[in-house]
Amino acid sequence: MTGDLDRVDRAVLNAFQGGFPVTERPFGPAAEALRERGIDVTESELVERVRAMDEAGTLTRFGALIDAEAIGGTATLVAMHAPEERFDEVAETVNGFPEVAHNYAREHPHLNMWFVVSVADEDRVEEVLSEIEAETGQETYNLPKQREFRVEAKFPVDGPLSEAGIDLSDLGPDVTPTDREGLTPDELDLVVEVQDGLPISATPYADVADAIGAETEWVVRTIKRFNEEGKVRRVGAVPNHYALGYSENGMTVWDVPDDVVEAVGQDVAAFDSVTHCYERPRHEGVWPYNVFAMTHGRDEAESQRRIEQVRDRMNEHWDVGDDDWDTLFSTEILKKTGIRIEERAEANVVEAPETE
């Protein structure tokens, strides 16, 4: 699909996978910033280009990328073995649980099914896993995130601005972050409205305001505050990485000595090619790895180069042996749905302060 993108489309993708302005007319300053870098596009043309890429499937959405964990509830990664002769049956059973958001088949001699469980109440995780074990007859291995080093899924394409994006997140109103946990009822309405993307128009925040019966200024200020509080990871284009040719999805896993995990995590997270990096628990006798680093490549050779970069960096901290790591490539997407943000947020609704 990248062959259908012209020079301006590629510049837009490279520029705004984050850092899009949160202002009443965000496409205006975005287009101006592109023109300052030699990309001739007007506000209306930029709107049309983003809309066209969204409709073509080049983007999965455009707007605010919500951090579900900061909104409420929890999610965890789970691994299990599905016998080859029962693989489809086990997958169908696992996928039948509404709490299962994503499920991938991965290359591994034993743990060949990997899925994400997303719940509003953390206590529900163990209940779901017990139910899955009872229905499939297979043991599950819970691998919750213990430390997050990087979540930055950006996918540049060949063309202008491929080395650095444009960060206009400083534009817009001055806001004061709060330490309030949960969402107010009005904030919940806003999150539900924008979780699948913003309307792609010259005035997306006014469109959202109309949809939920709010003032445009309040919508702009709240999303800007969410961005600073971490409830929104970033605002911008969220590419469909498969459509951009990033078909090699390699989950590298590492048995990192406990005393260097922090240093290793920080170093590996510094690679632009690493989209996710976490510390997760080991499972004795089954799963020896405690650091996960996700890389994506456009072909096998590029993916291998990126994995070798990670290994070289690991070697600066300890002598990495062949048994200290593995790469699990995904072979099939078994299920891919949303993280059920609405349910998780509803369970954490709080009263709005009187000053609001």
Coordinates of C-alpha atoms in Angstrom, one line a residue:
M1 CA 0.0 0.0 0.0
T2 CA 3.0 2.4 0.5
G3 CA 3.2 2.5 -3.3
D4 CA 0.0 4.5 -3.3
L5 CA 1.4 7.2 -1.1
D6 CA 3.0 10.3 -2.7
R7 CA 5.7 12.6 -1.3
V8 CA 3.2 14.7 0.8
D9 CA 1.4 11.6 2.2
R10 CA 4.7 10.2 3.3
A11 CA 5.7 13.5 4.9
V12 CA 2.5 13.6 6.8
L13 CA 2.9 10.1 8.1
N14 CA 6.4 10.7 9.2
A15 CA 5.6 14.1 10.8
F16 CA 2.5 13.4 12.8
Q17 CA 2.5 10.0 14.4
G18 CA 2.5 12.1 17.6
G19 CA 2.7 15.7 18.5
F20 CA -0.3 16.9 16.6
P21 CA -1.6 20.2 18.0
V22 CA -4.6 20.2 20.4
T23 CA -6.2 23.5 19.2
E24 CA -9.7 24.3 17.8
R25 CA -8.3 24.1 14.2
P26 CA -5.3 21.8 14.6
F27 CA -4.7 21.2 10.8
G28 CA -3.9 24.8 10.3
P29 CA -0.7 24.9 12.3
A30 CA 0.2 21.4 11.3
A31 CA 0.0 22.4 7.6
E32 CA 2.1 25.5 8.3
A33 CA 4.8 23.4 10.0
L34 CA 4.9 21.2 7.0
R35 CA 5.3 24.2 4.6
E36 CA 8.2 25.5 6.8
R37 CA 9.9 22.1 6.0
G38 CA 9.3 22.3 2.3
I39 CA 6.1 20.3 2.1
D40 CA 3.5 22.4 0.2
V41 CA 0.1 21.7 1.7
T42 CA -2.8 23.8 2.9
E43 CA -5.0 23.2 5.9
S44 CA -7.9 21.8 3.8
E45 CA -5.6 19.6 1.7
L46 CA -4.1 18.2 4.8
V47 CA -7.5 17.3 6.2
E48 CA -8.3 15.5 2.9
R49 CA -5.1 13.6 2.8
V50 CA -5.5 12.4 6.3
R51 CA -9.1 11.4 5.6
A52 CA -8.1 9.6 2.5
M53 CA -5.4 7.6 4.3
D54 CA -7.8 6.7 7.0
E55 CA -10.4 5.5 4.5
A56 CA -7.8 3.5 2.6
G57 CA -6.7 1.6 5.7
T58 CA -3.2 3.2 5.8
L59 CA -4.2 4.5 9.3
T60 CA -6.0 2.5 11.9
R61 CA -7.3 5.8 13.2
F62 CA -6.3 9.5 13.7
G63 CA -6.6 11.2 17.0
A64 CA -5.8 10.6 20.7
L65 CA -4.2 7.3 21.6
I66 CA -5.7 6.6 25.0
D67 CA -3.5 4.9 27.7
A68 CA -6.1 2.4 29.0
E69 CA -4.0 1.7 32.1
A70 CA -4.2 5.3 33.1
I71 CA -7.9 5.4 32.5
G72 CA -8.7 2.5 34.9
G73 CA -8.6 -1.3 35.2
T74 CA -5.7 -3.4 34.0
A75 CA -4.5 -5.6 31.2
T76 CA -2.0 -8.5 31.2
L77 CA -0.2 -10.6 28.7
V78 CA -0.8 -14.4 28.9
A79 CA 0.9 -17.3 27.2
M80 CA -0.3 -20.8 26.8
H81 CA 0.2 -24.1 24.9
A82 CA -2.4 -25.1 22.4
P83 CA -1.8 -28.6 21.1
E84 CA -1.4 -28.7 17.3
E85 CA -4.3 -31.1 16.8
R86 CA -6.6 -28.8 19.0
F87 CA -5.2 -25.4 18.1
D88 CA -8.3 -24.1 16.3
E89 CA -10.6 -25.4 19.0
V90 CA -8.5 -23.8 21.8
A91 CA -8.2 -20.5 19.9
E92 CA -12.0 -20.4 19.4
T93 CA -12.5 -21.0 23.1
V94 CA -10.0 -18.3 24.2
N95 CA -11.3 -15.8 21.7
G96 CA -14.8 -16.4 23.0
F97 CA -14.0 -14.6 26.2
P98 CA -14.9 -10.9 25.9
E99 CA -12.0 -10.0 28.2
V100 CA -9.5 -11.3 25.6
A101 CA -8.6 -8.3 23.4
H102 CA -5.7 -9.6 21.2
N103 CA -4.6 -13.1 20.5
Y104 CA -1.6 -14.1 18.4
A105 CA -0.1 -17.4 17.3
R106 CA 3.7 -17.2 17.8
E107 CA 6.6 -19.5 16.8
H108 CA 7.6 -21.4 20.0
P109 CA 8.0 -25.1 20.6
H110 CA 5.6 -24.9 23.6
L111 CA 4.0 -21.5 24.3
N112 CA 2.5 -21.0 20.9
M113 CA -0.6 -18.8 21.8
W114 CA -0.3 -15.3 23.3
F115 CA -3.2 -13.1 24.3
V116 CA -4.1 -10.0 26.2
V117 CA -6.7 -10.0 29.0
S118 CA -8.3 -6.6 29.7
V119 CA -10.5 -6.1 32.7
A120 CA -12.1 -3.4 34.7
D121 CA -11.2 -5.1 38.1
E122 CA -7.7 -6.5 38.6
D123 CA -9.1 -9.4 40.6
R124 CA -11.0 -10.5 37.5
V125 CA -7.7 -11.5 35.8
E126 CA -7.2 -14.7 37.8
E127 CA -10.9 -15.6 37.4
V128 CA -10.7 -15.3 33.6
L129 CA -7.5 -17.4 33.5
S130 CA -9.1 -20.1 35.7
E131 CA -12.1 -20.2 33.4
I132 CA -9.9 -20.5 30.3
E133 CA -7.9 -23.3 31.9
A134 CA -11.1 -25.1 32.8
E135 CA -12.6 -24.8 29.3
T136 CA -9.4 -25.6 27.4
G137 CA -7.7 -28.0 29.7
Q138 CA -4.5 -26.0 29.2
E139 CA -2.4 -24.2 31.7
T140 CA -2.0 -20.4 31.4
Y141 CA 1.0 -18.3 32.3
N142 CA 0.3 -14.8 33.4
L143 CA 3.0 -12.3 32.4
P144 CA 1.9 -8.9 33.7
K145 CA 3.9 -5.8 33.1
Q146 CA 6.2 -5.1 36.0
R147 CA 8.1 -2.2 34.5
E148 CA 7.5 -0.2 31.3
F149 CA 10.5 1.1 29.5
R150 CA 9.0 2.1 26.2
V151 CA 5.7 2.2 24.3
E152 CA 6.3 4.1 21.2
A153 CA 4.8 2.3 18.2
K154 CA 5.9 4.6 15.3
F155 CA 6.5 3.4 11.8
P156 CA 8.3 5.8 9.4
V157 CA 8.1 5.4 5.7
D158 CA 10.7 6.3 3.1
G159 CA 10.4 10.0 2.2
P160 CA 10.6 13.4 3.8
L161 CA 10.9 13.8 7.5
S162 CA 11.6 10.1 8.0
E163 CA 14.3 10.8 10.6
A164 CA 12.2 13.1 12.9
G165 CA 8.6 14.0 13.4
I166 CA 7.1 17.4 14.1
D167 CA 6.0 18.0 17.7
L168 CA 3.4 20.7 18.1
S169 CA 2.0 19.4 21.4
D170 CA 3.0 22.6 23.1
L171 CA 0.3 24.5 21.1
G172 CA -3.1 25.1 22.6
P173 CA -4.2 26.3 26.0
D174 CA -2.1 26.2 29.2
V175 CA -3.5 23.5 31.4
T176 CA -2.7 22.3 34.9
P177 CA -2.4 18.5 35.3
T178 CA -4.2 16.9 38.2
D179 CA -3.4 13.8 40.3
R180 CA -7.0 12.7 40.3
E181 CA -7.5 9.0 39.7
G182 CA -10.4 7.9 37.5
L183 CA -12.6 10.0 35.2
T184 CA -15.5 12.2 35.9
P185 CA -18.8 11.4 34.1
D186 CA -18.1 14.1 31.5
E187 CA -14.6 12.9 31.0
L188 CA -15.9 9.4 30.5
D189 CA -18.2 10.6 27.8
L190 CA -15.3 12.3 26.1
V191 CA -13.0 9.2 26.2
V192 CA -15.7 7.0 24.8
E193 CA -16.3 9.4 22.0
V194 CA -12.6 9.7 21.0
Q195 CA -11.2 6.3 21.7
D196 CA -11.6 5.1 18.1
G197 CA -10.3 8.4 16.7
L198 CA -11.2 12.0 16.1
P199 CA -13.5 13.2 13.3
I200 CA -11.2 14.1 10.4
S201 CA -12.3 17.7 9.8
A202 CA -10.9 21.2 10.1
T203 CA -12.6 21.4 13.5
P204 CA -12.4 17.9 15.1
Y205 CA -12.8 19.0 18.7
A206 CA -15.9 21.1 17.9
D207 CA -17.3 18.0 16.3
V208 CA -16.6 15.9 19.4
A209 CA -18.1 18.7 21.6
D210 CA -21.3 18.6 19.5
A211 CA -21.5 14.8 19.8
I212 CA -21.3 14.8 23.6
G213 CA -23.1 18.1 24.3
A214 CA -20.0 19.9 25.7
E215 CA -18.2 23.2 25.0
T216 CA -15.4 23.0 22.4
E217 CA -13.1 24.9 24.8
W218 CA -13.7 22.2 27.5
V219 CA -12.9 19.4 25.0
V220 CA -9.7 21.0 23.9
R221 CA -8.5 21.8 27.4
T222 CA -9.4 18.3 28.7
I223 CA -7.6 16.4 25.9
K224 CA -4.6 18.7 26.3
R225 CA -4.6 18.0 30.0
F226 CA -5.0 14.2 29.4
N227 CA -2.0 14.4 27.1
E228 CA 0.1 16.0 29.9
E229 CA -1.2 13.6 32.6
G230 CA -0.5 10.5 30.5
K231 CA -4.1 9.5 30.0
V232 CA -3.4 10.2 26.3
R233 CA -0.1 8.9 25.1
R234 CA 0.0 11.0 22.0
V235 CA -2.3 12.7 19.5
G236 CA -1.7 12.1 15.8
A237 CA -1.8 9.4 13.1
V238 CA -1.9 5.8 14.2
P239 CA -0.6 3.8 11.2
N240 CA -1.7 0.4 10.1
H241 CA 1.9 -1.0 10.2
Y242 CA 0.9 -4.0 8.0
A243 CA -0.3 -1.5 5.4
L244 CA 3.0 0.3 5.6
G245 CA 4.9 -3.0 4.9
Y246 CA 6.0 -3.7 8.5
S247 CA 5.0 -7.4 8.3
E248 CA 7.8 -8.9 10.4
N249 CA 6.6 -8.7 14.0
G250 CA 9.3 -10.1 16.3
M251 CA 8.9 -10.4 20.0
T252 CA 12.4 -10.8 21.4
V253 CA 12.6 -12.1 25.0
W254 CA 15.7 -12.0 27.2
D255 CA 16.8 -13.6 30.4
V256 CA 18.5 -10.5 31.8
P257 CA 20.3 -10.7 35.2
D258 CA 18.1 -8.9 37.8
D259 CA 20.8 -6.5 38.8
V260 CA 21.1 -4.9 35.3
V261 CA 17.4 -5.0 34.2
E262 CA 16.9 -1.3 34.8
A263 CA 20.0 -0.3 32.8
V264 CA 19.3 -2.8 30.0
G265 CA 15.6 -1.6 29.8
Q266 CA 16.6 2.0 29.5
D267 CA 19.3 1.3 26.8
V268 CA 17.0 -0.9 24.7
A269 CA 14.2 1.6 24.9
A270 CA 16.4 4.2 23.3
F271 CA 16.2 2.4 20.0
D272 CA 13.6 3.9 17.6
S273 CA 13.1 0.4 16.1
V274 CA 11.9 -1.0 19.5
T275 CA 8.2 -0.2 19.8
H276 CA 7.6 -1.8 23.2
C277 CA 9.9 -2.8 26.0
Y278 CA 8.8 -4.2 29.4
E279 CA 10.0 -6.2 32.3
R280 CA 7.7 -9.2 33.0
P281 CA 7.9 -12.2 35.4
R282 CA 9.6 -15.5 34.7
H283 CA 7.9 -18.8 35.2
E284 CA 10.3 -21.3 36.6
G285 CA 10.9 -24.4 34.5
V286 CA 8.7 -23.0 31.7
W287 CA 9.6 -19.5 30.9
P288 CA 13.0 -18.1 31.8
Y289 CA 12.8 -14.6 30.2
N290 CA 12.1 -11.4 32.0
V291 CA 12.6 -8.6 29.5
F292 CA 10.4 -8.3 26.3
A293 CA 11.4 -6.0 23.4
M294 CA 9.1 -5.8 20.4
T295 CA 10.6 -4.9 17.0
H296 CA 9.0 -4.6 13.6
G297 CA 10.6 -4.9 10.2
R298 CA 9.6 -4.6 6.6
D299 CA 11.3 -7.8 5.7
E300 CA 13.2 -10.6 7.4
A301 CA 16.6 -9.0 6.8
E302 CA 15.6 -5.7 8.4
S303 CA 14.0 -7.4 11.3
Q304 CA 17.1 -9.5 11.9
R305 CA 19.3 -6.4 11.8
R306 CA 17.2 -4.7 14.4
I307 CA 17.3 -7.8 16.7
E308 CA 21.0 -7.9 16.4
Q309 CA 21.2 -4.2 17.4
V310 CA 19.3 -5.1 20.5
R311 CA 21.6 -8.0 21.3
D312 CA 24.7 -5.9 20.8
R313 CA 23.4 -3.4 23.3
M314 CA 22.5 -6.2 25.7
N315 CA 26.1 -7.5 25.4
E316 CA 27.3 -4.2 26.9
H317 CA 25.7 -5.2 30.2
W318 CA 26.4 -8.9 30.4
D319 CA 27.7 -11.7 28.3
V320 CA 24.6 -12.8 26.4
G321 CA 24.6 -16.5 25.6
D322 CA 22.5 -18.4 23.0
D323 CA 20.2 -19.7 25.7
D324 CA 19.6 -16.2 27.2
W325 CA 17.2 -15.0 24.5
D326 CA 14.7 -16.0 21.8
T327 CA 12.6 -14.4 19.1
L328 CA 8.9 -15.3 18.8
F329 CA 7.5 -14.2 15.4
S330 CA 3.8 -14.0 15.0
T331 CA 2.4 -16.4 12.5
E332 CA -1.3 -15.5 12.7
I333 CA -3.6 -12.9 14.2
L334 CA -6.2 -14.9 16.0
K335 CA -8.2 -12.0 17.5
K336 CA -7.7 -8.3 17.6
T337 CA -10.3 -6.1 19.2
G338 CA -10.2 -3.0 21.4
I339 CA -9.1 -2.9 25.0
R340 CA -12.7 -2.3 26.3
I341 CA -11.7 1.2 27.6
E342 CA -15.4 2.1 28.2
E343 CA -16.0 -0.7 30.6
R344 CA -12.7 -0.1 32.4
A345 CA -13.3 3.6 32.7
E346 CA -16.9 3.2 33.9
A347 CA -15.6 1.2 36.8
N348 CA -13.4 4.1 37.9
V349 CA -15.7 7.1 37.5
V350 CA -15.4 9.7 40.2
E351 CA -17.3 12.9 41.1
A352 CA -16.1 16.1 39.4
P353 CA -14.5 18.6 41.8
E354 CA -16.8 21.6 42.5
T355 CA -14.3 23.9 40.8
E356 CA -15.1 22.2 37.5

